[in-house]
Amino acid sequence: MTAPVTDGATIGPAIEAQGLTKEFGRILALDRLDLEVPRGSIFGLLGPNGAGKTTTIRILTGLARPTAGSASVAGVKVGLDQPELRRRLGYLDQDPRFYGWMTGRELLELIGRLHGLSGPELRARVGEMLERTGLTAAAGRRIGGYSGGMRQRLGIAQALLHRPQLLFLDEPVSSLDPEGRRDLLELIAGLRGEATVVFSSHVLSDVERICDRVAILHRGRLVTEGSLEELLAAHARPIYRLAPAAGQDAQVGDLVARLRAAPWTTDVAATAGLVRVTVSDPDLAAGAVLPLVVASGVVLESFERARPTLEEVFLELVGPPAADQLDGRGFVRPREVADR
């Protein structure tokens, strides 16, 4: 992909937001969001359904007006009627709808013409995007016959066609099967360094796989933001995983009791033939776990110090919902303006 335009919009952060708030009647969908997204990053906007991710993206792309606050994207102040903003960004909705009677090539040609492309340049861009998204062989087929993964790849192709500086992807892999999810995540990861990508998802493992920075939203509020490594180092506790050989129930029970009594453990769980030990002092635990295993007479099939995961960070920061946060169906209810 050719580098995007290099004007004043490439100086400073790709996105700056201050106090973004969005109210829908009594519902407080977004509550005073401050956000800064570095240029060239793949930025994960993480949170459960209803956290405010789509609302944030719709405001930043100029599709919705904030109740309060302000933001700029690629140096352009966000607003509902900003042609320059549309020129500088690409967008893929979480549920893209295309004309099923069109072919993939026809759709991209239409999108290209809407962006002012024509002639050889339009044909070259369409061919480039079809090849990049693996749709060249299907370019002449009607979109109505495309699989879910193919439609999502076509959505990324149309969003990239005009070579935007920023690409917003709202839950792009949530409805795909494992193979389709893998292929699309690889495609998104390949954009690193060519455009700033804002990738929203409620699937933590997807965000962890491709994003270098993460913002966690919960019930409309920003919980934390930072590089993935910073968040893992600051919030995820070290974990050891022990896999005892079969037929040692008594010995494993003794080992679990010894581990729970140790001052450097914060949690010990034994399930499905695996002992999971969360520790507060990894240096002390490194030299103390195995002596307890030996003292208990347990034979291990494997022993490892596991890398902390983004899921563990999320659970530590957000935790389970309180009873007053649940509606009558067991779902987390939105925050209300009166909850401020």
Tab-separated table of C-alpha atoms in Angstrom:
chain	number	residue	atom	x	y	z
A	1	MET	CA	0.000	0.000	0.000
A	2	THR	CA	1.275	3.448	-0.862
A	3	ALA	CA	1.971	5.661	2.111
A	4	PRO	CA	-0.881	7.979	3.079
A	5	VAL	CA	-0.733	11.709	2.512
A	6	THR	CA	1.950	13.440	4.530
A	7	ASP	CA	0.636	16.770	5.684
A	8	GLY	CA	0.066	18.331	9.064
A	9	ALA	CA	-2.327	15.525	9.950
A	10	THR	CA	0.582	13.136	10.411
A	11	ILE	CA	2.061	15.248	13.238
A	12	GLY	CA	1.038	14.278	16.759
A	13	PRO	CA	-1.366	11.531	17.860
A	14	ALA	CA	-3.706	9.926	15.345
A	15	ILE	CA	-6.649	10.450	17.715
A	16	GLU	CA	-7.134	12.842	20.620
A	17	ALA	CA	-10.340	12.863	22.637
A	18	GLN	CA	-11.210	14.923	25.694
A	19	GLY	CA	-14.256	14.342	27.845
A	20	LEU	CA	-16.297	12.534	25.200
A	21	THR	CA	-19.773	11.897	26.587
A	22	LYS	CA	-22.844	10.436	24.902
A	23	GLU	CA	-26.287	10.270	26.461
A	24	PHE	CA	-29.328	8.511	25.013
A	25	GLY	CA	-32.122	9.828	27.194
A	26	ARG	CA	-31.382	8.433	30.659
A	27	ILE	CA	-28.695	6.075	29.328
A	28	LEU	CA	-25.092	7.210	29.714
A	29	ALA	CA	-23.400	5.298	26.881
A	30	LEU	CA	-20.072	7.113	27.150
A	31	ASP	CA	-18.856	8.967	30.230
A	32	ARG	CA	-16.132	11.618	29.866
A	33	LEU	CA	-13.721	9.574	27.763
A	34	ASP	CA	-10.160	10.876	27.421
A	35	LEU	CA	-8.164	8.981	24.818
A	36	GLU	CA	-4.945	9.356	22.839
A	37	VAL	CA	-4.016	6.931	20.058
A	38	PRO	CA	-0.447	7.046	18.677
A	39	ARG	CA	0.059	7.146	14.929
A	40	GLY	CA	0.914	3.807	13.314
A	41	SER	CA	-0.392	1.663	16.165
A	42	ILE	CA	-2.924	-1.140	16.143
A	43	PHE	CA	-5.071	0.068	18.995
A	44	GLY	CA	-7.473	-2.281	20.748
A	45	LEU	CA	-10.729	-0.896	22.109
A	46	LEU	CA	-11.713	-3.627	24.520
A	47	GLY	CA	-14.806	-4.252	26.580
A	48	PRO	CA	-17.947	-6.376	26.909
A	49	ASN	CA	-21.039	-5.705	24.841
A	50	GLY	CA	-22.509	-2.400	25.945
A	51	ALA	CA	-19.198	-0.991	27.177
A	52	GLY	CA	-19.309	1.976	24.793
A	53	LYS	CA	-16.980	0.764	22.032
A	54	THR	CA	-19.352	1.278	19.101
A	55	THR	CA	-20.509	4.629	20.480
A	56	THR	CA	-16.876	5.766	20.674
A	57	ILE	CA	-16.172	4.687	17.099
A	58	ARG	CA	-19.339	6.306	15.750
A	59	ILE	CA	-18.399	9.623	17.353
A	60	LEU	CA	-14.787	9.465	16.140
A	61	THR	CA	-15.865	8.661	12.581
A	62	GLY	CA	-18.360	11.516	12.480
A	63	LEU	CA	-21.427	9.272	12.446
A	64	ALA	CA	-22.725	10.474	15.818
A	65	ARG	CA	-22.570	13.728	17.737
A	66	PRO	CA	-21.252	13.675	21.319
A	67	THR	CA	-23.370	15.153	24.075
A	68	ALA	CA	-20.226	16.750	25.463
A	69	GLY	CA	-16.491	16.751	24.858
A	70	SER	CA	-14.398	17.033	21.725
A	71	ALA	CA	-12.057	14.965	19.574
A	72	SER	CA	-9.785	15.195	16.560
A	73	VAL	CA	-8.896	12.393	14.151
A	74	ALA	CA	-5.843	12.743	11.882
A	75	GLY	CA	-5.735	16.423	12.751
A	76	VAL	CA	-9.380	17.031	11.797
A	77	LYS	CA	-11.939	18.073	14.393
A	78	VAL	CA	-14.640	15.425	14.629
A	79	GLY	CA	-18.079	16.451	13.412
A	80	LEU	CA	-21.100	15.188	11.489
A	81	ASP	CA	-20.268	17.011	8.233
A	82	GLN	CA	-16.522	16.847	7.719
A	83	PRO	CA	-15.512	15.783	4.174
A	84	GLU	CA	-11.836	15.977	5.093
A	85	LEU	CA	-12.420	13.572	7.980
A	86	ARG	CA	-14.023	11.037	5.630
A	87	ARG	CA	-11.067	11.368	3.281
A	88	ARG	CA	-8.605	10.481	5.997
A	89	LEU	CA	-10.334	7.476	7.546
A	90	GLY	CA	-11.765	4.104	6.581
A	91	TYR	CA	-14.541	2.333	8.455
A	92	LEU	CA	-15.917	-1.189	8.711
A	93	ASP	CA	-19.148	-1.571	10.651
A	94	GLN	CA	-19.635	-4.611	12.895
A	95	ASP	CA	-22.486	-5.763	10.639
A	96	PRO	CA	-21.664	-4.528	7.120
A	97	ARG	CA	-24.465	-4.633	4.563
A	98	PHE	CA	-23.625	-4.671	0.854
A	99	TYR	CA	-25.762	-4.898	-2.267
A	100	GLY	CA	-26.066	-8.642	-2.734
A	101	TRP	CA	-26.716	-8.309	-6.473
A	102	MET	CA	-23.361	-6.566	-7.031
A	103	THR	CA	-20.117	-8.395	-7.590
A	104	GLY	CA	-17.189	-7.708	-5.294
A	105	ARG	CA	-15.397	-5.797	-8.024
A	106	GLU	CA	-18.472	-3.684	-8.800
A	107	LEU	CA	-18.843	-2.695	-5.156
A	108	LEU	CA	-15.212	-1.604	-4.883
A	109	GLU	CA	-15.485	0.362	-8.114
A	110	LEU	CA	-18.566	2.128	-6.732
A	111	ILE	CA	-16.783	2.973	-3.471
A	112	GLY	CA	-13.749	4.174	-5.419
A	113	ARG	CA	-15.822	6.518	-7.539
A	114	LEU	CA	-17.446	7.922	-4.386
A	115	HIS	CA	-13.914	8.763	-3.226
A	116	GLY	CA	-13.164	10.519	-6.514
A	117	LEU	CA	-11.150	7.749	-8.184
A	118	SER	CA	-11.568	6.934	-11.870
A	119	GLY	CA	-9.921	5.356	-14.899
A	120	PRO	CA	-6.642	3.441	-14.585
A	121	GLU	CA	-6.102	4.584	-11.007
A	122	LEU	CA	-9.466	3.176	-9.920
A	123	ARG	CA	-8.858	-0.151	-11.677
A	124	ALA	CA	-5.383	-0.415	-10.147
A	125	ARG	CA	-6.643	0.313	-6.623
A	126	VAL	CA	-9.496	-2.191	-6.951
A	127	GLY	CA	-7.115	-4.882	-8.208
A	128	GLU	CA	-4.681	-4.128	-5.384
A	129	MET	CA	-7.371	-4.430	-2.709
A	130	LEU	CA	-8.838	-7.621	-4.177
A	131	GLU	CA	-5.403	-9.221	-4.165
A	132	ARG	CA	-4.543	-8.025	-0.693
A	133	THR	CA	-7.753	-9.368	0.814
A	134	GLY	CA	-7.620	-12.658	-1.101
A	135	LEU	CA	-10.753	-11.946	-3.157
A	136	THR	CA	-9.328	-11.802	-6.674
A	137	ALA	CA	-10.799	-15.166	-7.667
A	138	ALA	CA	-14.205	-14.185	-6.256
A	139	ALA	CA	-14.245	-10.638	-7.674
A	140	GLY	CA	-16.765	-11.523	-10.390
A	141	ARG	CA	-19.165	-13.340	-8.075
A	142	ARG	CA	-22.258	-11.747	-6.561
A	143	ILE	CA	-21.750	-10.617	-2.975
A	144	GLY	CA	-24.951	-12.416	-1.959
A	145	GLY	CA	-23.062	-15.679	-2.413
A	146	TYR	CA	-20.075	-14.654	-0.297
A	147	SER	CA	-19.349	-16.344	3.032
A	148	GLY	CA	-19.220	-14.285	6.220
A	149	GLY	CA	-15.430	-14.184	6.111
A	150	MET	CA	-15.425	-13.053	2.490
A	151	ARG	CA	-17.862	-10.233	3.254
A	152	GLN	CA	-15.672	-9.051	6.123
A	153	ARG	CA	-12.590	-9.093	3.880
A	154	LEU	CA	-14.548	-7.160	1.254
A	155	GLY	CA	-15.461	-4.693	4.005
A	156	ILE	CA	-11.783	-4.164	4.813
A	157	ALA	CA	-11.024	-3.784	1.080
A	158	GLN	CA	-13.602	-1.004	0.688
A	159	ALA	CA	-12.353	0.705	3.848
A	160	LEU	CA	-8.752	0.680	2.573
A	161	LEU	CA	-9.480	1.552	-1.044
A	162	HIS	CA	-8.741	5.283	-0.729
A	163	ARG	CA	-5.621	4.651	1.389
A	164	PRO	CA	-6.806	6.245	4.624
A	165	GLN	CA	-4.552	7.308	7.451
A	166	LEU	CA	-6.836	5.633	10.007
A	167	LEU	CA	-8.888	2.486	9.822
A	168	PHE	CA	-11.754	1.849	12.266
A	169	LEU	CA	-12.872	-1.785	12.593
A	170	ASP	CA	-15.876	-2.412	14.834
A	171	GLU	CA	-16.029	-6.056	15.996
A	172	PRO	CA	-14.726	-7.276	12.603
A	173	VAL	CA	-14.319	-10.954	13.532
A	174	SER	CA	-17.104	-11.542	16.064
A	175	SER	CA	-19.316	-13.583	13.703
A	176	LEU	CA	-16.611	-15.633	11.989
A	177	ASP	CA	-15.601	-19.266	12.413
A	178	PRO	CA	-12.076	-20.009	13.772
A	179	GLU	CA	-10.493	-20.210	10.329
A	180	GLY	CA	-12.125	-16.988	9.156
A	181	ARG	CA	-11.118	-15.254	12.399
A	182	ARG	CA	-7.498	-16.334	11.968
A	183	ASP	CA	-7.313	-15.149	8.349
A	184	LEU	CA	-8.871	-11.772	9.093
A	185	LEU	CA	-6.675	-11.151	12.136
A	186	GLU	CA	-3.600	-11.878	10.019
A	187	LEU	CA	-4.842	-9.407	7.423
A	188	ILE	CA	-5.358	-6.710	10.074
A	189	ALA	CA	-1.954	-7.375	11.648
A	190	GLY	CA	-0.378	-6.860	8.216
A	191	LEU	CA	-1.555	-3.234	8.251
A	192	ARG	CA	0.844	-2.322	11.072
A	193	GLY	CA	2.963	0.657	10.063
A	194	GLU	CA	0.826	1.497	7.025
A	195	ALA	CA	-2.163	2.978	8.814
A	196	THR	CA	-3.341	3.516	12.352
A	197	VAL	CA	-5.912	0.823	13.140
A	198	VAL	CA	-8.558	1.089	15.864
A	199	PHE	CA	-9.864	-2.417	16.458
A	200	SER	CA	-12.816	-2.898	18.802
A	201	SER	CA	-13.647	-6.307	20.249
A	202	HIS	CA	-15.065	-8.098	23.274
A	203	VAL	CA	-12.824	-11.126	22.512
A	204	LEU	CA	-9.736	-10.557	24.637
A	205	SER	CA	-7.537	-13.127	22.897
A	206	ASP	CA	-8.079	-11.420	19.518
A	207	VAL	CA	-7.005	-8.055	20.909
A	208	GLU	CA	-3.986	-9.596	22.614
A	209	ARG	CA	-2.939	-11.298	19.379
A	210	ILE	CA	-2.621	-8.217	17.159
A	211	CYS	CA	-2.781	-4.988	19.206
A	212	ASP	CA	0.183	-3.098	20.621
A	213	ARG	CA	-1.895	-0.705	22.734
A	214	VAL	CA	-5.189	-1.320	24.520
A	215	ALA	CA	-7.947	0.732	26.115
A	216	ILE	CA	-10.426	-1.103	28.343
A	217	LEU	CA	-13.955	0.312	28.548
A	218	HIS	CA	-16.586	-0.772	31.040
A	219	ARG	CA	-20.128	0.621	31.236
A	220	GLY	CA	-19.129	3.719	29.281
A	221	ARG	CA	-15.998	4.580	31.253
A	222	LEU	CA	-12.316	4.167	30.490
A	223	VAL	CA	-10.825	1.726	32.986
A	224	THR	CA	-7.219	1.835	31.779
A	225	GLU	CA	-5.114	2.466	28.683
A	226	GLY	CA	-1.538	1.644	27.765
A	227	SER	CA	0.768	-0.615	25.833
A	228	LEU	CA	-0.084	-4.292	26.055
A	229	GLU	CA	3.183	-5.129	27.769
A	230	GLU	CA	2.730	-2.332	30.318
A	231	LEU	CA	-0.753	-3.538	31.222
A	232	LEU	CA	0.356	-7.155	31.536
A	233	ALA	CA	3.322	-6.197	33.711
A	234	ALA	CA	1.318	-3.849	35.940
A	235	HIS	CA	-1.881	-5.810	36.487
A	236	ALA	CA	-1.568	-9.506	35.646
A	237	ARG	CA	-0.226	-11.619	38.492
A	238	PRO	CA	2.370	-14.343	37.813
A	239	ILE	CA	0.888	-17.821	37.496
A	240	TYR	CA	2.422	-21.292	37.681
A	241	ARG	CA	0.734	-24.276	36.086
A	242	LEU	CA	1.448	-27.774	37.391
A	243	ALA	CA	0.201	-30.912	35.640
A	244	PRO	CA	0.438	-33.936	38.008
A	245	ALA	CA	0.538	-37.445	36.577
A	246	ALA	CA	-2.717	-39.421	36.923
A	247	GLY	CA	-3.605	-41.475	40.010
A	248	GLN	CA	-2.208	-39.165	42.712
A	249	ASP	CA	-5.342	-37.689	44.240
A	250	ALA	CA	-4.138	-37.873	47.837
A	251	GLN	CA	-0.715	-36.428	47.033
A	252	VAL	CA	-2.214	-33.646	44.925
A	253	GLY	CA	-4.607	-32.784	47.748
A	254	ASP	CA	-1.644	-32.499	50.110
A	255	LEU	CA	0.232	-30.316	47.600
A	256	VAL	CA	-2.736	-27.982	47.186
A	257	ALA	CA	-3.019	-27.596	50.963
A	258	ARG	CA	0.716	-26.794	51.243
A	259	LEU	CA	0.501	-24.261	48.414
A	260	ARG	CA	-2.518	-22.529	49.924
A	261	ALA	CA	-0.678	-22.199	53.229
A	262	ALA	CA	2.348	-20.556	51.596
A	263	PRO	CA	2.551	-16.781	52.233
A	264	TRP	CA	3.451	-16.026	48.596
A	265	THR	CA	0.309	-17.541	47.018
A	266	THR	CA	-2.857	-15.543	46.391
A	267	ASP	CA	-4.923	-18.277	44.745
A	268	VAL	CA	-4.611	-22.040	44.183
A	269	ALA	CA	-7.094	-23.874	41.953
A	270	ALA	CA	-7.060	-27.581	41.127
A	271	THR	CA	-9.291	-28.580	38.204
A	272	ALA	CA	-9.199	-31.160	35.404
A	273	GLY	CA	-5.802	-32.533	36.313
A	274	LEU	CA	-4.168	-29.093	36.525
A	275	VAL	CA	-3.017	-27.079	39.526
A	276	ARG	CA	-2.989	-23.337	38.862
A	277	VAL	CA	-1.036	-21.243	41.362
A	278	THR	CA	-1.262	-17.443	41.393
A	279	VAL	CA	1.553	-15.822	43.361
A	280	SER	CA	2.287	-12.416	44.837
A	281	ASP	CA	6.093	-12.758	44.832
A	282	PRO	CA	7.334	-14.520	41.672
A	283	ASP	CA	10.984	-14.502	42.757
A	284	LEU	CA	10.209	-16.239	46.050
A	285	ALA	CA	7.784	-18.660	44.410
A	286	ALA	CA	10.310	-19.659	41.739
A	287	GLY	CA	12.476	-21.337	44.340
A	288	ALA	CA	9.707	-22.601	46.628
A	289	VAL	CA	7.125	-24.326	44.412
A	290	LEU	CA	9.126	-27.376	43.424
A	291	PRO	CA	10.320	-28.194	46.991
A	292	LEU	CA	6.641	-28.325	48.025
A	293	VAL	CA	5.945	-30.658	45.094
A	294	VAL	CA	8.749	-32.961	46.264
A	295	ALA	CA	7.589	-32.817	49.887
A	296	SER	CA	4.094	-33.882	48.796
A	297	GLY	CA	5.421	-36.785	46.754
A	298	VAL	CA	3.721	-35.558	43.559
A	299	VAL	CA	5.103	-36.615	40.184
A	300	LEU	CA	4.609	-33.902	37.563
A	301	GLU	CA	4.119	-34.304	33.842
A	302	SER	CA	4.779	-30.617	33.278
A	303	PHE	CA	5.591	-27.458	35.192
A	304	GLU	CA	5.599	-23.958	33.729
A	305	ARG	CA	5.401	-20.315	34.610
A	306	ALA	CA	2.601	-19.023	32.415
A	307	ARG	CA	2.658	-15.700	30.650
A	308	PRO	CA	-0.038	-13.408	32.046
A	309	THR	CA	-2.951	-12.819	29.697
A	310	LEU	CA	-5.100	-9.827	28.874
A	311	GLU	CA	-8.084	-11.735	30.257
A	312	GLU	CA	-6.432	-11.772	33.680
A	313	VAL	CA	-5.810	-8.014	33.454
A	314	PHE	CA	-9.437	-7.449	32.518
A	315	LEU	CA	-10.786	-9.600	35.344
A	316	GLU	CA	-8.551	-7.886	37.886
A	317	LEU	CA	-9.558	-4.380	36.782
A	318	VAL	CA	-13.246	-4.939	36.041
A	319	GLY	CA	-14.133	-8.035	38.052
A	320	PRO	CA	-17.564	-9.669	38.119
A	321	PRO	CA	-20.582	-7.336	37.976
A	322	ALA	CA	-22.191	-6.320	41.219
A	323	ALA	CA	-25.770	-7.373	41.852
A	324	ASP	CA	-27.077	-3.823	41.319
A	325	GLN	CA	-25.403	-3.712	37.877
A	326	LEU	CA	-27.482	-6.602	36.519
A	327	ASP	CA	-30.896	-6.340	34.919
A	328	GLY	CA	-33.645	-8.900	35.391
A	329	ARG	CA	-32.210	-11.127	32.633
A	330	GLY	CA	-28.734	-11.371	34.134
A	331	PHE	CA	-27.104	-8.870	31.733
A	332	VAL	CA	-25.047	-5.880	32.835
A	333	ARG	CA	-27.345	-2.887	32.553
A	334	PRO	CA	-26.109	0.374	31.000
A	335	ARG	CA	-25.005	3.176	33.262
A	336	GLU	CA	-27.578	5.926	33.668
A	337	VAL	CA	-27.008	9.668	33.795
A	338	ALA	CA	-28.174	9.606	37.424
A	339	ASP	CA	-25.364	7.119	38.246
A	340	ARG	CA	-22.674	9.776	37.862
